[in-house]
XYZ file of C-alpha atoms in Angstrom:
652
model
C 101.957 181.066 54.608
C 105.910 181.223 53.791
C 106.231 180.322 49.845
C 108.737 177.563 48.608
C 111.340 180.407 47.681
C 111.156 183.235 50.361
C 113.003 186.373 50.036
C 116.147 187.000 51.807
C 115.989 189.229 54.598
C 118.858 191.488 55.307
C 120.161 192.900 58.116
C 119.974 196.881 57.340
C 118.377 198.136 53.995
C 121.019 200.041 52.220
C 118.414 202.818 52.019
C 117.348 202.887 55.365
C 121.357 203.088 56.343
C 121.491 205.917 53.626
C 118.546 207.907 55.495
C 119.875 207.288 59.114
C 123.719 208.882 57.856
C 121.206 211.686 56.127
C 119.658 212.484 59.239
C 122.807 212.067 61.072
C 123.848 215.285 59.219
C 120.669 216.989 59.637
C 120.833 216.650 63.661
C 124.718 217.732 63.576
C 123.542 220.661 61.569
C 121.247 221.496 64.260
C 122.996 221.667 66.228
C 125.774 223.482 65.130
C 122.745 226.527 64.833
C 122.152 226.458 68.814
C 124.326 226.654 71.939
C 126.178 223.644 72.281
C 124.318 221.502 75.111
C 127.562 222.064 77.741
C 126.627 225.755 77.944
C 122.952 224.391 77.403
C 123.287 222.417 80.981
C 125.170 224.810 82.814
C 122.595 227.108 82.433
C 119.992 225.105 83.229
C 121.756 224.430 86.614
C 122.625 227.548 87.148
C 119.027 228.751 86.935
C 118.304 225.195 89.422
C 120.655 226.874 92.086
C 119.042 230.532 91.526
C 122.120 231.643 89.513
C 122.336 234.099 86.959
C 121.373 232.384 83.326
C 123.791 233.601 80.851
C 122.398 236.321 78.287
C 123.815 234.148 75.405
C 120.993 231.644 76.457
C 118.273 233.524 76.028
C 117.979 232.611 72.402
C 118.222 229.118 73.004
C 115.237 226.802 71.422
C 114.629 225.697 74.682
C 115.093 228.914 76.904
C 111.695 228.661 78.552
C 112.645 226.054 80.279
C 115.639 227.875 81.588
C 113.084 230.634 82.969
C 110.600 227.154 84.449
C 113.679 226.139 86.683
C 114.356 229.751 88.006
C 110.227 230.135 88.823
C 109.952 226.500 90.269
C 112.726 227.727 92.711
C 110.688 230.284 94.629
C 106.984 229.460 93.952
C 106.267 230.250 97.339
C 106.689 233.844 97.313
C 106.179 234.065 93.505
C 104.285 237.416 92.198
C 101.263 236.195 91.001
C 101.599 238.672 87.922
C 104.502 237.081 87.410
C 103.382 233.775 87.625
C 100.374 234.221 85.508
C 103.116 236.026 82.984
C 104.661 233.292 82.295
C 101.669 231.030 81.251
C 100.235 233.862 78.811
C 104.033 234.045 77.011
C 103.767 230.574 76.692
C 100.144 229.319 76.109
C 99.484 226.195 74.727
C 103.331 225.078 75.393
C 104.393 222.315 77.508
C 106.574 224.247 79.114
C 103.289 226.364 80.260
C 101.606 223.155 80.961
C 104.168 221.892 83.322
C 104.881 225.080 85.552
C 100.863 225.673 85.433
C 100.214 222.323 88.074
C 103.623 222.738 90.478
C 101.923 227.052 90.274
C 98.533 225.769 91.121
C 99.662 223.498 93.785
C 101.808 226.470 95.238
C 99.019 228.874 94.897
C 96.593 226.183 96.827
C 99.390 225.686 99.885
C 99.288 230.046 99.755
C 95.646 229.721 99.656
C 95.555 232.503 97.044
C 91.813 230.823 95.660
C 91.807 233.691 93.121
C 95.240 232.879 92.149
C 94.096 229.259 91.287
C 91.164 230.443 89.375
C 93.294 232.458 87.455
C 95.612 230.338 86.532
C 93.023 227.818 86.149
C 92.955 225.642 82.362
C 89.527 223.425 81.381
C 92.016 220.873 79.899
C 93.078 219.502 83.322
C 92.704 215.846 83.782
C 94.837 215.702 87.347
C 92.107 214.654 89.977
C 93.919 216.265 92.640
C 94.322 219.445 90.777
C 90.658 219.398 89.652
C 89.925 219.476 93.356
C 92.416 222.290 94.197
C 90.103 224.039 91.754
C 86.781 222.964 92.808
C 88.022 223.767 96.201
C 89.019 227.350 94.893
C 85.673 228.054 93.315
C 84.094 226.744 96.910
C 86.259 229.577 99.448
C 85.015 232.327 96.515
C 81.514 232.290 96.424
C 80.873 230.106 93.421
C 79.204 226.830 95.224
C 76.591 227.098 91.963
C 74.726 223.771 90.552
C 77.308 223.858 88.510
C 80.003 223.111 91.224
C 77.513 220.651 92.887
C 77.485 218.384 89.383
C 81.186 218.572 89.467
C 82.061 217.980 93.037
C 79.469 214.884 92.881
C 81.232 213.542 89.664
C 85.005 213.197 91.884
C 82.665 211.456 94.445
C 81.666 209.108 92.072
C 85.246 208.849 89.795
C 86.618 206.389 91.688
C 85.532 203.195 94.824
C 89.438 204.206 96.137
C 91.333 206.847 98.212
C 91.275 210.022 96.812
C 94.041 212.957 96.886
C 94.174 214.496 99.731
C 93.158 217.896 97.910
C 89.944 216.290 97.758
C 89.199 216.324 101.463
C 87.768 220.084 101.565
C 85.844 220.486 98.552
C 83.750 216.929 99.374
C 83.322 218.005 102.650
C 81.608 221.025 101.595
C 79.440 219.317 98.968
C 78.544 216.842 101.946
C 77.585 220.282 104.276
C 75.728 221.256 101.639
C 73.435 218.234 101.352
C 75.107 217.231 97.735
C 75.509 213.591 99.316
C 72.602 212.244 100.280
C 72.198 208.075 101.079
C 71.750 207.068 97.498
C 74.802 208.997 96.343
C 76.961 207.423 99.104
C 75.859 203.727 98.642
C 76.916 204.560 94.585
C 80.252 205.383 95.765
C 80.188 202.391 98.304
C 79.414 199.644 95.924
C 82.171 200.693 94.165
C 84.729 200.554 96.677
C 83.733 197.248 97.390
C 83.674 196.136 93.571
C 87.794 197.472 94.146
C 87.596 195.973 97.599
C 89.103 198.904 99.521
C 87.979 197.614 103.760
C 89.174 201.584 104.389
C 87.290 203.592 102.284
C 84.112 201.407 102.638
C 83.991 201.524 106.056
C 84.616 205.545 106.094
C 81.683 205.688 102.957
C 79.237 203.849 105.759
C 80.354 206.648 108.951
C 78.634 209.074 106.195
C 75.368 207.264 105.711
C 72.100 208.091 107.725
C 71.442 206.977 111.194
C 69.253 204.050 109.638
C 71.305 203.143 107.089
C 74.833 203.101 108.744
C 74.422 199.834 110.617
C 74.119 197.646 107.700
C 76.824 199.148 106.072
C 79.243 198.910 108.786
C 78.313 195.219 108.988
C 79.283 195.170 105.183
C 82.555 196.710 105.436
C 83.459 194.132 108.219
C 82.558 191.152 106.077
C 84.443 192.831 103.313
C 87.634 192.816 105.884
C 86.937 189.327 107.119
C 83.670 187.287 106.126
C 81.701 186.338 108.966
C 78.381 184.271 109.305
C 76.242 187.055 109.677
C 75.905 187.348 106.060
C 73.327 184.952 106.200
C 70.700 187.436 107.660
C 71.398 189.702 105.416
C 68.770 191.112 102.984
C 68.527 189.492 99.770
C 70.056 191.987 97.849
C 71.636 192.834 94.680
C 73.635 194.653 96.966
C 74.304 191.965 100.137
C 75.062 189.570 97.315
C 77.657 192.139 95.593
C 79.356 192.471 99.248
C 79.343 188.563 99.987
C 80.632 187.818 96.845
C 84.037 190.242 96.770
C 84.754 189.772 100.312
C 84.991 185.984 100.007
C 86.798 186.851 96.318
C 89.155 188.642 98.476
C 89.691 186.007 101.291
C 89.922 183.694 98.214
C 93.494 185.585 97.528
C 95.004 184.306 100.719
C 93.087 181.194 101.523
C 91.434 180.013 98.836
C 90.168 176.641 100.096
C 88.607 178.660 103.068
C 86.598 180.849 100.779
C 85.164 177.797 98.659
C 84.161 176.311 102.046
C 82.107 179.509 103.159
C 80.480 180.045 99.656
C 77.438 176.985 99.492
C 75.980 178.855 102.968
C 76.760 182.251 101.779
C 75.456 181.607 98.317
C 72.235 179.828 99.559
C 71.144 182.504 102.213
C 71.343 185.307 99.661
C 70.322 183.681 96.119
C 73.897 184.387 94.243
C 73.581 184.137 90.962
C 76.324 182.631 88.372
C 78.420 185.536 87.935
C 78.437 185.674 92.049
C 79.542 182.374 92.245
C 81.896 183.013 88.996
C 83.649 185.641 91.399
C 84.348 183.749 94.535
C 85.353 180.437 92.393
C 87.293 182.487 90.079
C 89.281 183.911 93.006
C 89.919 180.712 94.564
C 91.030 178.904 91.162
C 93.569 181.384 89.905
C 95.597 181.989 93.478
C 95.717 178.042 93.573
C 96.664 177.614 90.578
C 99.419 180.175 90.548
C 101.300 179.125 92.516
C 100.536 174.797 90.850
C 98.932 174.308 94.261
C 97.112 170.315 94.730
C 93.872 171.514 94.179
C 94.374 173.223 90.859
C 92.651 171.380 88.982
C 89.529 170.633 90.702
C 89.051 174.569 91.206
C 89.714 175.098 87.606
C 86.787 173.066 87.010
C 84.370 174.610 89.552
C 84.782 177.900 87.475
C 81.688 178.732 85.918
C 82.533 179.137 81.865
C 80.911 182.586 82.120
C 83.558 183.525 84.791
C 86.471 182.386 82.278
C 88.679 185.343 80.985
C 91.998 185.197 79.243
C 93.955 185.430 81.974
C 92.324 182.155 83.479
C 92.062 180.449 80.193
C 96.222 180.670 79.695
C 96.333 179.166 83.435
C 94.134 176.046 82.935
C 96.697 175.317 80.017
C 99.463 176.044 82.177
C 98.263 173.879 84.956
C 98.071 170.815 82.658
C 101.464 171.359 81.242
C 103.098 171.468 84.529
C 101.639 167.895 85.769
C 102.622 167.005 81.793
C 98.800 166.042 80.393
C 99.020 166.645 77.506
C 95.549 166.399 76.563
C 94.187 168.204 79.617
C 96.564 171.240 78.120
C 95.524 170.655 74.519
C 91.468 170.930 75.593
C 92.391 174.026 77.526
C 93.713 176.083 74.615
C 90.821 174.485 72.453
C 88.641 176.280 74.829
C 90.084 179.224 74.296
C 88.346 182.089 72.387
C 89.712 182.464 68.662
C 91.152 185.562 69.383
C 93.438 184.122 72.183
C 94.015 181.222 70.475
C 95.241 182.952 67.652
C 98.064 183.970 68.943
C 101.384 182.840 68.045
C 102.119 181.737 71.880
C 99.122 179.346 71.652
C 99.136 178.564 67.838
C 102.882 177.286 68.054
C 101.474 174.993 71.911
C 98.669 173.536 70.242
C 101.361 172.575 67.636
C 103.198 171.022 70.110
C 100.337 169.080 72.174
C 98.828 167.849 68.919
C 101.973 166.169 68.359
C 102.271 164.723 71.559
C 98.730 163.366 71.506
C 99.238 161.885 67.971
C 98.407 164.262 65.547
C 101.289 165.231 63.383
C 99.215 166.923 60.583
C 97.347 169.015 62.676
C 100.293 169.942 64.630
C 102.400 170.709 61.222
C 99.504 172.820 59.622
C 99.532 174.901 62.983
C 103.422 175.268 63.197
C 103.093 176.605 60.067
C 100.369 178.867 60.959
C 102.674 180.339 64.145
C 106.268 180.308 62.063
C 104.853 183.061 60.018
C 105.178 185.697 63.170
C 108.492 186.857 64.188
C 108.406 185.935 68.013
C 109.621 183.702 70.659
C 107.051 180.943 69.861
C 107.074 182.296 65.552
C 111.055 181.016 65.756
C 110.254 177.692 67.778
C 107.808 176.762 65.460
C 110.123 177.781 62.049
C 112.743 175.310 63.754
C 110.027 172.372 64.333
C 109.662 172.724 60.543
C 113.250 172.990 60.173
C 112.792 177.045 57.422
C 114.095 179.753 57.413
C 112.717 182.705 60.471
C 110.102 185.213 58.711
C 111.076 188.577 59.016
C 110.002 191.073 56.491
C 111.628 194.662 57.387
C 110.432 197.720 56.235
C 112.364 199.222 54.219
C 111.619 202.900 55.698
C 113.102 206.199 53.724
C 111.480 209.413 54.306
C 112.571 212.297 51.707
C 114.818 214.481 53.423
C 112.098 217.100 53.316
C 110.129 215.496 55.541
C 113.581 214.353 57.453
C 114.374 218.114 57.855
C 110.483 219.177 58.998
C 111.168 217.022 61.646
C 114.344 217.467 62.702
C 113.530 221.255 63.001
C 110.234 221.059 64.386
C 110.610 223.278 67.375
C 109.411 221.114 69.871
C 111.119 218.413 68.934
C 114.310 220.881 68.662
C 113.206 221.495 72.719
C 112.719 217.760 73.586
C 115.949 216.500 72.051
C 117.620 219.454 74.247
C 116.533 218.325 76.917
C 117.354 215.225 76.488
C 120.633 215.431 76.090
C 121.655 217.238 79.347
C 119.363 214.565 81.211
C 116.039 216.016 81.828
C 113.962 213.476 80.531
C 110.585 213.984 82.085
C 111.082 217.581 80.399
C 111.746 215.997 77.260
C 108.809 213.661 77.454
C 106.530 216.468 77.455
C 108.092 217.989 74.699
C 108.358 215.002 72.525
C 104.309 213.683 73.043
C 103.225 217.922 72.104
C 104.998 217.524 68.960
C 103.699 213.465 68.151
C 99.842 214.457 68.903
C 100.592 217.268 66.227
C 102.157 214.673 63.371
C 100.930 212.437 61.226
C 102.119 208.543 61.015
C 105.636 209.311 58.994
C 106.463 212.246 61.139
C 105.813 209.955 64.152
C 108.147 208.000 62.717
C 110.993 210.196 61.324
C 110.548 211.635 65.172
C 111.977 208.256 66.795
C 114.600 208.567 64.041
C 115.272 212.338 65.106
C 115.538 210.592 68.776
C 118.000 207.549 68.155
C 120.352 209.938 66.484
C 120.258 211.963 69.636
C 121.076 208.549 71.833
C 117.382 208.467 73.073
C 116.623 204.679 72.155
C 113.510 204.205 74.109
C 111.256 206.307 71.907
C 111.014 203.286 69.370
C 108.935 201.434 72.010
C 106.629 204.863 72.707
C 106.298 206.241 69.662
C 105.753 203.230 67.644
C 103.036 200.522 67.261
C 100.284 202.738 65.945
C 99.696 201.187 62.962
C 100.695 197.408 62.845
C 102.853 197.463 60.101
C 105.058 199.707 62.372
C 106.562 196.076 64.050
C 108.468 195.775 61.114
C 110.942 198.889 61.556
C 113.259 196.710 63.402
C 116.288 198.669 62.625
C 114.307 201.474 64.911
C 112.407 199.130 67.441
C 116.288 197.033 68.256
C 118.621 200.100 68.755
C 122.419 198.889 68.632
C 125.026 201.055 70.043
C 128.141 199.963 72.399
C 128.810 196.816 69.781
C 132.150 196.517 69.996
C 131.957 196.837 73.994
C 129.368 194.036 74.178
C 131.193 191.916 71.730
C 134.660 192.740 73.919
C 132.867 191.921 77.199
C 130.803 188.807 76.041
C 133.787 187.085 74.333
C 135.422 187.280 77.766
C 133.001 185.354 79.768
C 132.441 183.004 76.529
C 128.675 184.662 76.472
C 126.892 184.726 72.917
C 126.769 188.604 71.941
C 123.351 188.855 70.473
C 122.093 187.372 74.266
C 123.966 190.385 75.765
C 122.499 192.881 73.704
C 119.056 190.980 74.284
C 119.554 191.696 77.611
C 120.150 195.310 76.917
C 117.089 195.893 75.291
C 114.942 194.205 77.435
C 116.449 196.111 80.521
C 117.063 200.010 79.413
C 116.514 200.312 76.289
C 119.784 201.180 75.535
C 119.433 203.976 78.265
C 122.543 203.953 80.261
C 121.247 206.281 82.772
C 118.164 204.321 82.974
C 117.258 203.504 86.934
C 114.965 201.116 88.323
C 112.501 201.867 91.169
C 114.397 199.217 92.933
C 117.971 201.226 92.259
C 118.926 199.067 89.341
C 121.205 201.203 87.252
C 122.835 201.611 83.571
C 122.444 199.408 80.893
C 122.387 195.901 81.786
C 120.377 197.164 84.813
C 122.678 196.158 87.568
C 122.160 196.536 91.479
C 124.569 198.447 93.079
C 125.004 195.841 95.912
C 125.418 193.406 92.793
C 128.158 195.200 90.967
C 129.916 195.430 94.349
C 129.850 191.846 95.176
C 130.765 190.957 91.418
C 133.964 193.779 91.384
C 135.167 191.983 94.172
C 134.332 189.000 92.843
C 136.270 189.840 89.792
C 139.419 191.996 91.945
C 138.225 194.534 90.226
C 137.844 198.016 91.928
C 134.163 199.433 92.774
C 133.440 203.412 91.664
C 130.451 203.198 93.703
C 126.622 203.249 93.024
C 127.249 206.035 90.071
C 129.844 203.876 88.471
C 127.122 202.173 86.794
C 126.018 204.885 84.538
C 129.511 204.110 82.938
C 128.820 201.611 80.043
C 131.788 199.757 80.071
C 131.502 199.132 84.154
C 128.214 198.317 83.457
C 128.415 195.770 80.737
C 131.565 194.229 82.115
C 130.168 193.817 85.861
C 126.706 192.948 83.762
C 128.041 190.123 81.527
C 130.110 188.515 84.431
C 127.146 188.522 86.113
C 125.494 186.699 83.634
C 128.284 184.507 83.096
C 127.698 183.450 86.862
C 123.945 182.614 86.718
C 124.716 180.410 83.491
C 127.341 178.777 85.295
C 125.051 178.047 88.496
C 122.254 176.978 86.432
C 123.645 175.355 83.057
C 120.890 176.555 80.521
C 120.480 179.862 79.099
C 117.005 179.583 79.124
C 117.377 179.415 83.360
C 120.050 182.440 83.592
C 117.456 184.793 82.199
C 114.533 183.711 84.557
C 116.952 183.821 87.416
C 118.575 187.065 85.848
C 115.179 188.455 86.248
C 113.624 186.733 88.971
C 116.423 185.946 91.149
C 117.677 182.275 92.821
C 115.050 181.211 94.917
C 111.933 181.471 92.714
C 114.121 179.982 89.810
C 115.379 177.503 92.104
C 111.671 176.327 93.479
C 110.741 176.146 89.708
C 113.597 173.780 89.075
C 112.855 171.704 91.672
C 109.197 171.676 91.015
C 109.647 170.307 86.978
C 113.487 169.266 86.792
C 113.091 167.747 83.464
C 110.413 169.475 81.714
C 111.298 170.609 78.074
C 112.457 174.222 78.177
C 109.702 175.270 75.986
C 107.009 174.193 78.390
C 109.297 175.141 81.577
C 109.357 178.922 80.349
C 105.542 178.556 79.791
C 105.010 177.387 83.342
C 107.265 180.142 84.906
C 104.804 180.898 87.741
C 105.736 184.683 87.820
C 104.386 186.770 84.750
C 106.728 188.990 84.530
C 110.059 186.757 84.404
C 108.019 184.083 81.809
C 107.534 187.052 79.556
C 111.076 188.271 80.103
C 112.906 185.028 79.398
C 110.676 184.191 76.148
C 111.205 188.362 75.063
C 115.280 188.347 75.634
C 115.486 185.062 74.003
C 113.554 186.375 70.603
C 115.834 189.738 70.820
C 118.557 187.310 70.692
C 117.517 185.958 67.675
C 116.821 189.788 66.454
C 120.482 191.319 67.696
C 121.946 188.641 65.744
C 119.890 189.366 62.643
C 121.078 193.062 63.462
C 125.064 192.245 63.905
C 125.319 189.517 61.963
C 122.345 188.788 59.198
C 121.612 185.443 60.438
C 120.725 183.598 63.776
C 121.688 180.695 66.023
C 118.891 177.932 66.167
C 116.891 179.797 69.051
C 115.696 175.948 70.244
C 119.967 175.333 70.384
C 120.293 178.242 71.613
C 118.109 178.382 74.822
C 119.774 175.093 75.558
C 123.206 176.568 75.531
C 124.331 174.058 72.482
C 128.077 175.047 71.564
C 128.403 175.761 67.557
C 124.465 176.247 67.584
C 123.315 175.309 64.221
C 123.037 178.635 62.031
C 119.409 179.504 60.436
C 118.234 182.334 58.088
C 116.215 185.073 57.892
C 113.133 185.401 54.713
C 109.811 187.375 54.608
C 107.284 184.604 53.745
C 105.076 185.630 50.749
C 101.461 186.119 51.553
């Protein structure tokens, strides 16, 4: 609980600013030691386009991944001395690592089986790769028990397609006789527990002459439930089949599913979790989407069916039709886990209110304003203190600094890094982290802001919970005067813009989107286009929005549109996320709901965790830039002059 006097928090520990300028020096020493990273990237695409590498790189910290590119390159034709050279000079590396699976894969395509064995490690966790091998062992001779036990262990890994690589070696285990009936209806009930039609139906094909027809009748009703399931035996099995296939036909048509179940169930004896499935099903894609029947399928759900997941939607359903103590019974039901959190802590607050309870709902404001969150800074502005936030003060020696910043591989990572091969780096940079302790995992994200790679604050941290405090590491700020520039020209609050940053890339500005959203602010090419012309200002092209300031300025303009279409802040982010129409249909549907509850009842997960997450690093970024924060309850209203509110670490 916050004391009467909390402490002040600041925005940057003077020592914490005194070890980031230390290691500052310590990186730019580094580097001053190796090849500077131009000569560092030419080689590396010089040895990309079969080029020459320059002798002068051949000392570099990172050279064996000059020699990986070169190899990768012809691994077609490659030697298999040579290949298998490589992996002894660098055992245990990641570079090693990384050339062994594209070299196994290549050797596989060559069908060199001896090769594969060869170059074969134990540590493998790839599926497909394990079955390259297992495959290998088969075409030389080694089909022992041994192989058998392993080969029948992919069968049974997984109720879903399986690499492709997996093909031969289970079709010799099956030739062999290592897949008898019992083995293939193991492997069946779990494709139907992930209700896959396909790989049901081609699991029943494989079964005996006496067992296939049942099966075949079981992958239909998985595809599309049909009344034959009533003459079914009364199974353990038949029950498991009837039970997912109408919990899948529950996904589409949910009403149709609850009408089949009562004959279903009654033929075959379902028990409660059976019935827990279907009913399950059929509530959550009704009430997902705030359909009529919500409520009453809510209901049906057996308590023993009730996770999480369904628990937060029975709240949500209430709040959207506004009953208040429909919603406040919902999170009471809750387990105390769930409940605990600040999300639900800070709603109860708010529905106890509402139903007439203004001590409860005080006591639990209380309880949520002590966590540093969306609902922590709500709550703090119901009781009208300060927001907690208790930084950690975090200052390594520079011994340990230096250790580090020299550590080899994370010398290697940071290298590659910097000339852009990231996936590279990433192996580099989780060798090093499963070899350090807790401050060396966190003196590494240091080691990685310094060398512009922001994101590692959200990998490498979290470990120990005390680690959500280091928010000088975990809410990178670079580009300030750029966002400040670009947000005081479309009359945007700063903090929001760097908000959006974070939540978006990370700071990356080469950070891409499997939908080809690009740069900083994450902006779709076809969006920057329409907004440059929107703006009469000329369009670079696609690659133009790697550039930070084309990004932020076509990014904030952007922004500056959806506030102006949709007046709140709170409703630019969802649609910044979600796009118009969804936002628009959740306008429509609850035009006047507060926006605490209207974020809440944001039918997509993804945008109702986005808005509430840019709107705390709002709060954060301006604790960052300027040591205090706009009221975040002004604030997600758009309220010009928002009222100002400070930061303090509430005393246990």
């Amino acid at each position: 609980m916050p004391s009467s006097a909390p402490r002040t928090a600041h925005p940057l520990p003077r020592t914490l600013r005194g070890a980031l300028l230390s290691l500052l020096a310590l990186a730019a020493a580094a580097q001053a030691q190796a090849p500077g990273d131009d000569g560092f990237l030419a080689a590396m695409q010089a040895a990309e386009r079969g080029q020459p590498v320059p002798p002068a790189m051949t000392g570099h910290p990172a050279a064996a991944w000059l020699e990986l590119a070169a190899l990768r390159r012809n691994l077609d034709t490659l030697p298999l001395a040579q290949g298998q050279d490589f992996l002894t000079r660098h055992a245990g590396a990641p570079v090693a690592e990384v050339f062994r699976e594209s070299w196994l894969r290549a050797l596989a395509k060559r069908q060199d089986w001896a090769g594969v064995r060869a170059a074969w490690s134990p540590s493998i966790s790839n599926v497909a790769l394990r079955c390259i091998e297992l495959d290998a062992r088969a075409r030389t001779g080694t089909t022992d028990a041994q192989w058998t036990r392993d080969a029948q262990a992919i069968w049974r890994s997984s109720g879903t397609s399986l690499p492709d690589t997996c093909d031969a070696p289970l079709q010799t285990l099956s030739a062999r006789g290592g897949l008898d009936d019992a083995l293939r209806w193991e492997r069946f009930d779990l494709a139907v527990a992930a209700q896959d039609v396909a790989i049901a139906r081609g699991i029943a094909r494989g079964l005996s002459a006496a067992e296939q027809p049942l099966a075949t009748d079981y992958a239909a009703y998985l595809q599309a439930p049909h009344a034959r399931a009533t003459g079914w035996p009364k199974t353990a099995r038949s029950r498991l089949v009837a039970s997912h296939g109408l919990a899948r036909l529950a996904k589409n048509d949910p009403l149709g599913a609850e009408a089949q179940l009562p004959a279903v169930a009654t033929a075959l004896g379902f028990t409660e979790e059976d019935n827990g499935r279907v009913l399950y099903q059929a509530a959550l894609w009704t009430v997902a989407s705030y359909l009529p029947d919500s409520a009453r399928l809510l209901a049906r759900v057996p308590a023993s069916a009730y996770d999480e997941r369904l628990h937060e939607w029975r709240a949500r359903e209430a709040m959207a039709r506004s009953d208040w103590p429909a919603a406040l019974s919902a999170i009471r039901a809750m387990g105390a886990t769930q409940r605990a959190q600040s999300r639900w802590t800070y709603f109860e607050a708010r529905l106890a209110a509402l139903t007439g309870d203004p001590a409860t709902a005080e006591r639990l404001y209380r309880d949520a304003a002590t966590k540093s969150d969306f609902h922590g800074f709500l709550a703090a502005d119901r009781l009208g203190q300060p927001y907690a936030l208790c930084p950690w003060d975090f200052a390594p020696s520079n011994e340990a600094k230096t250790r580090v910043a020299t550590d080899p591989g994370i010398v290697r990572a940071m290298a590659l890094y910097r000339i852009e091969r990231p996936i590279w780096a990433t192996r580099e940079w989780s060798a090093a982290l499963e070899r350090f302790d807790d401050e060396q995992r966190r003196i590494a994200v240091l080691v990685a802001q310094e060398n512009g790679w922001y994101d590692r604050a959200v990998f490498g941290l979290g470990r120990q919970p005390d680690e959500t405090r280091l928010y000088a590491l975990r809410f990178p700020l670079t580009q300030q005067a750029l966002i400040e520039r670009e947000a005081k020209r479309h009359d945007l609050d700063p903090a929001w813009v760097a908000a959006e940053i974070r939540a978006e890339s990370t700071f990356n500005p080469r950070a891409r989107s499997p939908a080809d959203a690009r740069g900083l602010m994450q902006v779709l090419p076809s969006t920057g286009a329409a907004v440059a012309r929107r703006l009469g200002r000329s369009w670079g092209g696609a690659e133009s929005l790697y550039d930070p300031e084309t990004n932020v300025a076509l990014g904030t303009a952007y922004l500056r549109e959806k506030k102006d279409m949709y007046g709140k802040p709170y409703v630019a982010i969802a649609a910044y996320n979600a796009g118009p129409t969804p936002t628009s249909r959740w306008l429509a549907q609850r035009p006047d709901m507060d926006p605490d509850f209207w974020i809440e009842t944001i039918s997509y997960r993804e945008t109702r965790e986005y808005v509430a997450r840019v709107l705390a690093f709002s709060v954060l970024y301006d604790w960052r830039m300027y040591g205090r924060a706009a009221k975040l309850d002004e604030r997600l209203r758009g309220v010009g002059d928002a009222r100002q509110t400070p930061f303090a670490c509430p005393t246990p």
